[in-house]
PDB file of C-alpha atoms in Angstrom:
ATOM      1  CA  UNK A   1     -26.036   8.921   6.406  1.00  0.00           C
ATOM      2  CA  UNK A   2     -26.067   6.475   2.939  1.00  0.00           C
ATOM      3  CA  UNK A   3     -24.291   3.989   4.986  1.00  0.00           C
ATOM      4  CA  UNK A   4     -23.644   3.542   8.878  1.00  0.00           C
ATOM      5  CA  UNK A   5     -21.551  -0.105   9.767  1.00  0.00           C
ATOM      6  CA  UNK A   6     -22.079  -0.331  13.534  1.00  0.00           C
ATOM      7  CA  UNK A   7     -19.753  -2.712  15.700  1.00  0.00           C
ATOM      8  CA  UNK A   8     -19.811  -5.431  12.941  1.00  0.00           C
ATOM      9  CA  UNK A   9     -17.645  -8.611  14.115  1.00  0.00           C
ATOM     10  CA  UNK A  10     -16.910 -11.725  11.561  1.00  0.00           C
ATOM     11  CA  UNK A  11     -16.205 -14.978  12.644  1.00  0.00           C
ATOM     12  CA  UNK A  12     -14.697 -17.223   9.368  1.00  0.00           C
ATOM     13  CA  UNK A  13     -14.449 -21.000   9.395  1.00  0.00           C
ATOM     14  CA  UNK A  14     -11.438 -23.001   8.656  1.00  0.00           C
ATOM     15  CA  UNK A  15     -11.865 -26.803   9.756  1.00  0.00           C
ATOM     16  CA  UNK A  16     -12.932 -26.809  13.114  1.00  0.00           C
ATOM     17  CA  UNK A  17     -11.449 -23.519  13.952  1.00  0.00           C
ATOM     18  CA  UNK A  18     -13.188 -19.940  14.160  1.00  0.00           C
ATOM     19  CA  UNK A  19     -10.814 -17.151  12.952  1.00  0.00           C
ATOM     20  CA  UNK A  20     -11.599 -13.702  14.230  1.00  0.00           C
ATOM     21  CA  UNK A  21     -11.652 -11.363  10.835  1.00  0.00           C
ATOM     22  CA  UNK A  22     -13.235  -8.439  12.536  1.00  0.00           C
ATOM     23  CA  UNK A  23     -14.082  -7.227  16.110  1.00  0.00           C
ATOM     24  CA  UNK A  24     -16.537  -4.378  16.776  1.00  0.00           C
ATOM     25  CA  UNK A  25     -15.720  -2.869  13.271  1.00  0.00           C
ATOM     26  CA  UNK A  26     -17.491   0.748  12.503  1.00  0.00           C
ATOM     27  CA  UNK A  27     -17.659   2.732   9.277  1.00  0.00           C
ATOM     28  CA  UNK A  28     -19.793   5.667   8.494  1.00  0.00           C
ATOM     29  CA  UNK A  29     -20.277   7.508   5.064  1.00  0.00           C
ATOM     30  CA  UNK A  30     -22.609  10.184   3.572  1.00  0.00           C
ATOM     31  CA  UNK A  31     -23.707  11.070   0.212  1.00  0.00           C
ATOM     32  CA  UNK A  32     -21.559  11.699  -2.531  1.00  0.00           C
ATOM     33  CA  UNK A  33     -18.394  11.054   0.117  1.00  0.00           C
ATOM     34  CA  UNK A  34     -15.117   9.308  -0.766  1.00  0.00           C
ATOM     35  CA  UNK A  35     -14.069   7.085   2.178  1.00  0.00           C
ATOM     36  CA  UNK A  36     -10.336   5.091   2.613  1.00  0.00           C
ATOM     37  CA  UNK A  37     -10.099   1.640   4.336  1.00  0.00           C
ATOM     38  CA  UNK A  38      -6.208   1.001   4.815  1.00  0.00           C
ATOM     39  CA  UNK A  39      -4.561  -1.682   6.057  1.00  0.00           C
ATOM     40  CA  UNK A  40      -1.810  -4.444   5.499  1.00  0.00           C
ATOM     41  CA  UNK A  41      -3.082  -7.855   4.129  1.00  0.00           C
ATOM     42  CA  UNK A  42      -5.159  -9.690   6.409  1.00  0.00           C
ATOM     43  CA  UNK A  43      -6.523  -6.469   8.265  1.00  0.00           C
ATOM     44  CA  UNK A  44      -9.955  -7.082   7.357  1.00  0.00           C
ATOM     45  CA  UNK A  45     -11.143  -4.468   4.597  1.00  0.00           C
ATOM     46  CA  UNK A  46     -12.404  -6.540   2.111  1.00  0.00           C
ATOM     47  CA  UNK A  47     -14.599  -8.296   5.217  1.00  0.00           C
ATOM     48  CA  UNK A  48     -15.627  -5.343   6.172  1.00  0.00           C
ATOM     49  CA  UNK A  49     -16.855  -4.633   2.463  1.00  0.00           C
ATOM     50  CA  UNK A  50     -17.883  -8.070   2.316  1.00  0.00           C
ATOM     51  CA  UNK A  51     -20.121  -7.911   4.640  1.00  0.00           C
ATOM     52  CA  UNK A  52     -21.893  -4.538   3.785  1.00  0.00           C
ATOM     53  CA  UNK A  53     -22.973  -6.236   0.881  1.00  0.00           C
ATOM     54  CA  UNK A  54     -23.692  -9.711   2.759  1.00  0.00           C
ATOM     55  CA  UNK A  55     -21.255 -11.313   0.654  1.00  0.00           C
ATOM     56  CA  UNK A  56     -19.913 -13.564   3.060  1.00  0.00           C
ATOM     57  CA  UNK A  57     -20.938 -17.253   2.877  1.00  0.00           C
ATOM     58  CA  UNK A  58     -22.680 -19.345   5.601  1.00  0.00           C
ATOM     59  CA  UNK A  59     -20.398 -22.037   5.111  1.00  0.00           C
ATOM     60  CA  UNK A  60     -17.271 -19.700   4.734  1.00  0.00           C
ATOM     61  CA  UNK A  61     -18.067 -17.491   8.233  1.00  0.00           C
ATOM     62  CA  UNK A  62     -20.837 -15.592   9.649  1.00  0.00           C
ATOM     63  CA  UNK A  63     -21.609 -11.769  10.898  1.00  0.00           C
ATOM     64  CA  UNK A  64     -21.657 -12.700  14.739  1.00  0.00           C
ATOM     65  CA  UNK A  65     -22.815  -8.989  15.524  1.00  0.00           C
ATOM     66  CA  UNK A  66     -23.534  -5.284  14.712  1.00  0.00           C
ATOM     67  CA  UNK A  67     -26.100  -3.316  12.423  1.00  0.00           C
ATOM     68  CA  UNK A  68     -25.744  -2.258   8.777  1.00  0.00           C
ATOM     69  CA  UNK A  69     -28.072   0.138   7.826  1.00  0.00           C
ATOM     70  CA  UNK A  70     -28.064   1.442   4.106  1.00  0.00           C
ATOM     71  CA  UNK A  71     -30.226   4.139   3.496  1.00  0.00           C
ATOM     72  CA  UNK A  72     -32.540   3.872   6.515  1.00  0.00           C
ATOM     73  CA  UNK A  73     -32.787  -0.488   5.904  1.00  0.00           C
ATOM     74  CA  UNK A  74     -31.374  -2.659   8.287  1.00  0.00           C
ATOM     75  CA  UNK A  75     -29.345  -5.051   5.822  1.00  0.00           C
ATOM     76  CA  UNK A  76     -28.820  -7.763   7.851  1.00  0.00           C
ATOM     77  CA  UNK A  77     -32.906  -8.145   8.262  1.00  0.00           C
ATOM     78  CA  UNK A  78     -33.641  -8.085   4.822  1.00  0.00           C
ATOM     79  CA  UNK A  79     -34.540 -11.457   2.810  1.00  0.00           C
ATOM     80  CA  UNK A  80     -32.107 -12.610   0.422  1.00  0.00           C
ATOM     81  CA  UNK A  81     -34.194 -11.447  -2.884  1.00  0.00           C
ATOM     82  CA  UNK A  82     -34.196  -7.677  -1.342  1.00  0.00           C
ATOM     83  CA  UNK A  83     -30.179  -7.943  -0.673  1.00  0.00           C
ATOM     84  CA  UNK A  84     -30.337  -8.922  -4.584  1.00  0.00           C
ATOM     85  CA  UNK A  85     -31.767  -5.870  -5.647  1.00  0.00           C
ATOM     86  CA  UNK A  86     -29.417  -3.209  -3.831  1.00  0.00           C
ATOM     87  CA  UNK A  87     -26.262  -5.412  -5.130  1.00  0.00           C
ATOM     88  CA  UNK A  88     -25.327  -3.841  -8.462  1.00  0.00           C
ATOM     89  CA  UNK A  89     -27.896  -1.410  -8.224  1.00  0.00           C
ATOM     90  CA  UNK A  90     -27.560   0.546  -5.296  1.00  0.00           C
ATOM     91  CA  UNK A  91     -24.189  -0.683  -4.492  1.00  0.00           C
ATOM     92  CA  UNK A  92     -21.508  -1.482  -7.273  1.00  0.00           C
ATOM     93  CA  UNK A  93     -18.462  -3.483  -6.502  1.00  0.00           C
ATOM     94  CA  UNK A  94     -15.554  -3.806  -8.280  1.00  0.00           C
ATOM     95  CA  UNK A  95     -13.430  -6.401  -7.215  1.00  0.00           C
ATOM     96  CA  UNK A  96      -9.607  -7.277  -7.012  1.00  0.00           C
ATOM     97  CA  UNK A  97      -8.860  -9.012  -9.551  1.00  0.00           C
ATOM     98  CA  UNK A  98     -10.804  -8.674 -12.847  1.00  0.00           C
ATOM     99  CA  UNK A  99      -9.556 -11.220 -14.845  1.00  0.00           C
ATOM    100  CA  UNK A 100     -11.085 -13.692 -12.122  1.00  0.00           C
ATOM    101  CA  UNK A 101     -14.295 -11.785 -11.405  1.00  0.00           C
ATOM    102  CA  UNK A 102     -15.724 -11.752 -15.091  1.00  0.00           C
ATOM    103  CA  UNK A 103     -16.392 -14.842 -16.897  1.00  0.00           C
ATOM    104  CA  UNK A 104     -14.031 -16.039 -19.274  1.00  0.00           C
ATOM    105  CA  UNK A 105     -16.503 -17.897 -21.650  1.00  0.00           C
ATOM    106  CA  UNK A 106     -18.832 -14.994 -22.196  1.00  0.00           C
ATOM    107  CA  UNK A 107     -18.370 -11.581 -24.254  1.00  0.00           C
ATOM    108  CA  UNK A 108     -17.774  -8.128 -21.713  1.00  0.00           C
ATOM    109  CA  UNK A 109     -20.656  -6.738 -23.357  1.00  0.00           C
ATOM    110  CA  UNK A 110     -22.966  -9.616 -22.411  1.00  0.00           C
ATOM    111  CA  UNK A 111     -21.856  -9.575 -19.072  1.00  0.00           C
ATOM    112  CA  UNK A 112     -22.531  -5.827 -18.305  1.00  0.00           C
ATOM    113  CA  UNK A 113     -26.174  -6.208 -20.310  1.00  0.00           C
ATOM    114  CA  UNK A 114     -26.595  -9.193 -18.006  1.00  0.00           C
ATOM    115  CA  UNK A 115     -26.027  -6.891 -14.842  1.00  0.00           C
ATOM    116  CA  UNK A 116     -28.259  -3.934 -16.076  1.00  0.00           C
ATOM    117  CA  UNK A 117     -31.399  -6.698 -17.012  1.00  0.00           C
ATOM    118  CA  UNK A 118     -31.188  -8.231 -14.129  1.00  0.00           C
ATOM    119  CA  UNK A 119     -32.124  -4.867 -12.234  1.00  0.00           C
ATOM    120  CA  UNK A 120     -34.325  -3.716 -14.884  1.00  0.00           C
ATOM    121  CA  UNK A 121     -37.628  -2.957 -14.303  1.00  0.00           C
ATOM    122  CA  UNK A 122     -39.139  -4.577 -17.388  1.00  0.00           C
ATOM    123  CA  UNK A 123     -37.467  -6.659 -19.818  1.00  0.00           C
ATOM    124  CA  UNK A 124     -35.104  -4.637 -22.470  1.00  0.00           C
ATOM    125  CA  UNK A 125     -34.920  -5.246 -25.811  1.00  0.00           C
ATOM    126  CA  UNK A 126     -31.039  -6.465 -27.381  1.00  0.00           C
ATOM    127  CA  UNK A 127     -30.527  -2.915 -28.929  1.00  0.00           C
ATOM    128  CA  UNK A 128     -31.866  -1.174 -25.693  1.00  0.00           C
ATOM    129  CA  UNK A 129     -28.900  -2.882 -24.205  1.00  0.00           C
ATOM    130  CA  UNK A 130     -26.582  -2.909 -26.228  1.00  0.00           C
ATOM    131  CA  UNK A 131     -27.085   1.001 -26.344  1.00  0.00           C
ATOM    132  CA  UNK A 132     -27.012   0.772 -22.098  1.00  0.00           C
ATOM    133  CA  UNK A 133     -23.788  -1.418 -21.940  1.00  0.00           C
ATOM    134  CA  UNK A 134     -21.871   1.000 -24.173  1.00  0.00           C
ATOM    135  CA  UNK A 135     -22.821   3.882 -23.065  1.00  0.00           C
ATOM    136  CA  UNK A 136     -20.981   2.674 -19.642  1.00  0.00           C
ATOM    137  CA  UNK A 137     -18.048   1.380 -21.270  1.00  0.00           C
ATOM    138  CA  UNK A 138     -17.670   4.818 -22.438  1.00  0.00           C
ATOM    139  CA  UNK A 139     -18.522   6.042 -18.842  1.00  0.00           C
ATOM    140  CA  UNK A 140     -15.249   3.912 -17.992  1.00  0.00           C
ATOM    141  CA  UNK A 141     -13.473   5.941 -21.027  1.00  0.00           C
ATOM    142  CA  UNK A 142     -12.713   2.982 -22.965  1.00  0.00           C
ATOM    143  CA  UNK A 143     -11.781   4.410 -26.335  1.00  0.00           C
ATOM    144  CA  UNK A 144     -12.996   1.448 -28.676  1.00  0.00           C
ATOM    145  CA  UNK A 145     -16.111   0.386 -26.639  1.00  0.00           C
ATOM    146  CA  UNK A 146     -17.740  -0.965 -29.474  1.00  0.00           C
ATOM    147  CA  UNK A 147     -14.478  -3.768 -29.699  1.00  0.00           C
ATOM    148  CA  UNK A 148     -14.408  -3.957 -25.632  1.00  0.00           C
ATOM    149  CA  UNK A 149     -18.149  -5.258 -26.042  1.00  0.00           C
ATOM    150  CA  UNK A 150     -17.458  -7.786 -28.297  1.00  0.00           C
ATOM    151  CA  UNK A 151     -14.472  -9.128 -26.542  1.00  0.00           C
ATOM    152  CA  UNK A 152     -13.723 -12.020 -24.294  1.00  0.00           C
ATOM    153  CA  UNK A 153     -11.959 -10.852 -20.900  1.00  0.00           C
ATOM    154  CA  UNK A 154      -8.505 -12.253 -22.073  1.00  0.00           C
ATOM    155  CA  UNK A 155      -8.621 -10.715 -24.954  1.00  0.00           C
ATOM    156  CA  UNK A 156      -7.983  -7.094 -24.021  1.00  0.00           C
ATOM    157  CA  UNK A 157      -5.260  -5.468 -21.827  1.00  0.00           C
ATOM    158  CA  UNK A 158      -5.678  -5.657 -17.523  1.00  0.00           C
ATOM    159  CA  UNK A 159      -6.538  -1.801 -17.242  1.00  0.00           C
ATOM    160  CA  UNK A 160      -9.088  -2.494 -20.260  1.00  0.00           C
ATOM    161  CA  UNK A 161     -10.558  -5.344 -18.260  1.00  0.00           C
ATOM    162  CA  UNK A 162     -10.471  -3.385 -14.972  1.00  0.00           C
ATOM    163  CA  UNK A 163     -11.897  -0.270 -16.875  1.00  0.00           C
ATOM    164  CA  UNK A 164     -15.100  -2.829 -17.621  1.00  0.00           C
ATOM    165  CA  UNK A 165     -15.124  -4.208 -14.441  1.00  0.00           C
ATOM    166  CA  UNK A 166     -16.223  -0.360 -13.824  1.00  0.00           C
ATOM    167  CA  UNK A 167     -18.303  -0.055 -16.395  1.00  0.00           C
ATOM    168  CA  UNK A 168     -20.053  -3.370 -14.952  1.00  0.00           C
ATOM    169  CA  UNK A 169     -20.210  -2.236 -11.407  1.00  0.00           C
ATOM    170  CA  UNK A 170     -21.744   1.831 -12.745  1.00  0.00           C
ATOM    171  CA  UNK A 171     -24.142   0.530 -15.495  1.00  0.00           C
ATOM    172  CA  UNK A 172     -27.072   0.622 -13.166  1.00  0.00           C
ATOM    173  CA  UNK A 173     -25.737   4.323 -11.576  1.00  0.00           C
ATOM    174  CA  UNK A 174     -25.105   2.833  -7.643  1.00  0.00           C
ATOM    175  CA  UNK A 175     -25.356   5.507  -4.661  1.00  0.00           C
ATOM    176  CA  UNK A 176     -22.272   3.819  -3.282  1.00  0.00           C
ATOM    177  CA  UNK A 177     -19.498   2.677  -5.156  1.00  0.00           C
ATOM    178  CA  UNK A 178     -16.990   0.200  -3.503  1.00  0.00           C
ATOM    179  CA  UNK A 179     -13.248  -0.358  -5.265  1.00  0.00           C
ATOM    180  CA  UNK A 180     -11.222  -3.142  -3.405  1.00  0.00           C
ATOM    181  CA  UNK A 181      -7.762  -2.797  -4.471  1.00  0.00           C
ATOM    182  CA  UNK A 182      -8.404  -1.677  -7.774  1.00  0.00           C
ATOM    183  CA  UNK A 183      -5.351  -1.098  -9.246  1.00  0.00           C
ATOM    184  CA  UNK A 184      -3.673  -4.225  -7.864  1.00  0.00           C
ATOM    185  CA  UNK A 185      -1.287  -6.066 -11.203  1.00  0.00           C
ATOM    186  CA  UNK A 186      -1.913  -2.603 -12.893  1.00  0.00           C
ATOM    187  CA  UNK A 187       1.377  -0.452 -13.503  1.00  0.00           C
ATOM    188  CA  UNK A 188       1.960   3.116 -11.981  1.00  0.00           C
ATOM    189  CA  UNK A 189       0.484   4.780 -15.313  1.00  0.00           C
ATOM    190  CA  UNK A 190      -2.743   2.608 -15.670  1.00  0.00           C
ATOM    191  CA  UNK A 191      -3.004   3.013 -11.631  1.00  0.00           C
ATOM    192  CA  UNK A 192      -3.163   6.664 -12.008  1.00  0.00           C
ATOM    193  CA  UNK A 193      -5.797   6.422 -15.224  1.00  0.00           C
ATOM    194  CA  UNK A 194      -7.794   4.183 -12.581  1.00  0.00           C
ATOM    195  CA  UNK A 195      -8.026   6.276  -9.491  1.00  0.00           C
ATOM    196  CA  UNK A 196      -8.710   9.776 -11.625  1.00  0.00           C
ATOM    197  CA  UNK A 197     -11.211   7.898 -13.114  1.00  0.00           C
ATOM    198  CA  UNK A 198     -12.994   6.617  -9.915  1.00  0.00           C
ATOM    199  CA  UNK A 199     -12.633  10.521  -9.052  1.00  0.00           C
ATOM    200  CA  UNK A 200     -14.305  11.646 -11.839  1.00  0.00           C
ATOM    201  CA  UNK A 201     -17.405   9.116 -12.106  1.00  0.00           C
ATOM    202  CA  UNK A 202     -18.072  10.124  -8.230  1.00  0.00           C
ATOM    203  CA  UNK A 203     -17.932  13.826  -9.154  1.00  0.00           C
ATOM    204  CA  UNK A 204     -20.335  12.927 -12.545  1.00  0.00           C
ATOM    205  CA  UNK A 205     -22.421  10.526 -11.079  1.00  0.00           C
ATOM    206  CA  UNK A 206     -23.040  11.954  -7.855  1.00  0.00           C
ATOM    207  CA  UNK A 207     -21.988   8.719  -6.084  1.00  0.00           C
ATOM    208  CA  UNK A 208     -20.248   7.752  -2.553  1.00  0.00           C
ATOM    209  CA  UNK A 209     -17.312   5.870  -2.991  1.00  0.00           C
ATOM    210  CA  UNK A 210     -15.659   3.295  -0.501  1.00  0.00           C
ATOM    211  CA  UNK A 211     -11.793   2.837  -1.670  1.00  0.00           C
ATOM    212  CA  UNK A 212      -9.671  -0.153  -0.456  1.00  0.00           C
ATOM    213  CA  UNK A 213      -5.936  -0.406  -0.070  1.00  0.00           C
ATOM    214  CA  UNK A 214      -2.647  -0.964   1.624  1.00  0.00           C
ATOM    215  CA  UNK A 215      -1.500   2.065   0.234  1.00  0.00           C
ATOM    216  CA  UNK A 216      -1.358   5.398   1.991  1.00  0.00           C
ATOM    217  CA  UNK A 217      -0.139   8.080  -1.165  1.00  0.00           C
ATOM    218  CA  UNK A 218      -3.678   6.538  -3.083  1.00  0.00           C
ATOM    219  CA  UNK A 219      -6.228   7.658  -0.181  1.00  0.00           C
ATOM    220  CA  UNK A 220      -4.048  10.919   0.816  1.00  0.00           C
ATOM    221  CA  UNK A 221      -4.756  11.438  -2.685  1.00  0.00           C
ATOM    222  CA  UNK A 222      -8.686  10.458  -3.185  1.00  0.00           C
ATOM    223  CA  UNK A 223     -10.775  10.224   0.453  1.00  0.00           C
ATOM    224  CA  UNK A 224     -11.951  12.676   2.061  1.00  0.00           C
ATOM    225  CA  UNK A 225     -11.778  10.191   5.362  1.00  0.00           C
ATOM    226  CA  UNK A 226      -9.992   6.596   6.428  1.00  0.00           C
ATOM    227  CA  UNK A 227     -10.366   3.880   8.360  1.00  0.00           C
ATOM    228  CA  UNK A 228      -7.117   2.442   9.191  1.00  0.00           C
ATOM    229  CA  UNK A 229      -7.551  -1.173  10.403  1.00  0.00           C
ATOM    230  CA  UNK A 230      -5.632  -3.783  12.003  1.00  0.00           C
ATOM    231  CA  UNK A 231      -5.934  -7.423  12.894  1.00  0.00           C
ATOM    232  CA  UNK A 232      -9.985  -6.569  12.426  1.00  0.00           C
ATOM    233  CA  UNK A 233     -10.367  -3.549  14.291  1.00  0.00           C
ATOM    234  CA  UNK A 234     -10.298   0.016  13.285  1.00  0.00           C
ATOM    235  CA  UNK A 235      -7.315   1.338  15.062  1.00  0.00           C
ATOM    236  CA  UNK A 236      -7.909   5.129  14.155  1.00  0.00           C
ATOM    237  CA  UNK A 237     -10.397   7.206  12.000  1.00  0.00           C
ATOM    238  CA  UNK A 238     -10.739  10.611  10.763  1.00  0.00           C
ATOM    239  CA  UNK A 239     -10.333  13.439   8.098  1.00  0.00           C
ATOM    240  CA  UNK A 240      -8.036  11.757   5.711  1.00  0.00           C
ATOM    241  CA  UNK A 241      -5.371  14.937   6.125  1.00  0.00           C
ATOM    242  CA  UNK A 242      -6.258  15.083   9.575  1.00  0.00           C
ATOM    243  CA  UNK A 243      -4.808  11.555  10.028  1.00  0.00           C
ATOM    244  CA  UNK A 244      -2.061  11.474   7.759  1.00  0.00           C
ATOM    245  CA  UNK A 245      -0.589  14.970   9.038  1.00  0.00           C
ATOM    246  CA  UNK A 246      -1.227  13.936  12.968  1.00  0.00           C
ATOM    247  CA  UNK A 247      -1.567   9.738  13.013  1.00  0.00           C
ATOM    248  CA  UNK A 248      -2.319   9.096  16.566  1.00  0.00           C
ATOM    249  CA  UNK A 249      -1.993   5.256  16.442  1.00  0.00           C
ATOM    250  CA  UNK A 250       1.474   3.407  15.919  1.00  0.00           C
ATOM    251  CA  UNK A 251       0.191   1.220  13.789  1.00  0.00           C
ATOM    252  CA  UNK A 252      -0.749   4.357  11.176  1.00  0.00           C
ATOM    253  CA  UNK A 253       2.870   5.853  12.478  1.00  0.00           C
ATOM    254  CA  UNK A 254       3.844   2.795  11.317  1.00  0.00           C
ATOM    255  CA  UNK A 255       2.246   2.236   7.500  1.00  0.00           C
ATOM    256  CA  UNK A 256       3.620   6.522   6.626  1.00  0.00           C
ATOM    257  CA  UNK A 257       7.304   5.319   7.705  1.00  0.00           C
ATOM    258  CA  UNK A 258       6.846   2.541   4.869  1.00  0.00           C
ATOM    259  CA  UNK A 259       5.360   4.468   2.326  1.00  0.00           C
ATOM    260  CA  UNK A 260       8.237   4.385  -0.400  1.00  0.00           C
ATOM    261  CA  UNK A 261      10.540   7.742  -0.419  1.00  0.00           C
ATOM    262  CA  UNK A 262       9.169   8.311  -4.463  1.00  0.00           C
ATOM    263  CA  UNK A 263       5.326   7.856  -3.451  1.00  0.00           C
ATOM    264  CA  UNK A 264       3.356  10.968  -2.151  1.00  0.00           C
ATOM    265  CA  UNK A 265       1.758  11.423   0.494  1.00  0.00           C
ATOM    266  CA  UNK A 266      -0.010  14.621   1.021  1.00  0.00           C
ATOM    267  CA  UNK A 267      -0.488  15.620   4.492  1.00  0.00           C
ATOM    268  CA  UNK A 268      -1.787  19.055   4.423  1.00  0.00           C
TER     269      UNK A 268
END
């Protein structure tokens, strides 16, 4: 198994109070598999993705139990400078909202040559790079990489600045790729360009892939399992037709009745 969450729970801070974010939370997923966590807003999946990668600040909450073993390491026992090298190496992220997650003073191209450095072996030279940072724009089929590089984040479109937000997060060919939300802001078309995308750089790359969203017809479509959460627990689990054709849980019963009448859901 490339990753195997056992009975994580998350405590976060607000004031004086402790907020429950997840309770005895469990996720499995092998090589090379696509995986679904679905949800409403406040359900927990980005905490749950959060804290694979140990993302979650000491002074914003704390992982008050479970394992989380990534290929055969227990990541919750490793120092901070090991959890540094599997982040954006061995596990990209891309995050919600790319127009917040890159930096809006430097160039795209800097910023993905930035991410493959830092998890270089020895120090690259500029045109060794440059060469590395296009080639995964290109990856993320940007058509004019060469002008994506030299731009500044608001300077290009949102699926353009999504698209390197993937290029960022595959530079440095992860095992496991995680996508929260990633076509949040984007419209139907770009959403589509997105998620065939994701498809096709798992297939290519040979990479699992953890998928995040509220929305049903977009993991019927990509996963070959989900997770459906609620209020921080994982309410059901299973082959993602398996699920979607039989839910068990009311709460899944619930998120298929409000799947709009023009979005698809494939059950079988």
């Amino acid at each position: 198994m490339l990753l195997s969450i056992k009975n994580i729970s998350v405590d976060y801070f607000r004031g004086k109070k402790i907020i429950p974010a997840l309770r005895n939370a469990s996720l499995e997923i092998a090589e090379g598999e696509s995986v679904g966590l679905v949800g409403e807003s406040g359900s927990g999946k980005s905490t749950l993705a959060l804290a694979a990668l140990r993302l979650i600040s000491p002074h914003e909450g704390n992982i008050t139990q479970g394992k989380i073993i990534f290929q055969g390491k227990d990541i919750l026992a490793l120092p901070e400078q090991d959890m540094r090298a599997i982040r954006g190496k061995d596990i990209g992220i891309i995050f919600q909202d790319p127009f917040s997650s890159l930096n809006p003073v430097l160039r795209i191209g800097d910023q993905i040559e930035e991410a493959i450095q830092v998890h270089a072996e020895n120090k690259l030279s500029q045109a060794d790079l440059k060469k590395s940072a296009l080639a995964a724009l290109s990856n993320a089929r940007l058509p004019e990489p060469e002008r994506i590089y030299n731009s500044y984040p608001h300077q290009v479109s949102g699926g353009q600045r999504q698209r390197a937000m993937i290029a960022m997060a595959i530079a440095n060919s992860p095992r496991l790729l995680i996508a929260d939300e990633p076509t949040t802001a984007l419209d139907v078309t770009v959403q589509k360009e997105i998620l065939d995308l994701l498809a096709q750089l798992r297939k290519d790359m040979g990479m699992a892939l953890i998928l995040i969203t509220h929305h049903l017809g977009i993991v019927s479509q990509t996963t070959d399992r989900i997770y459906v959460l609620k209020n921080g627990e994982v309410v059901e689990s299973g082959a993602t037709r398996s699920v979607l054709s039989s839910p068990a849980h009311s709460y899944t019963q619930e998120l298929l009745r409000a799947v709009p009448q023009t979005a698809k859901v494939h059950r079988a």
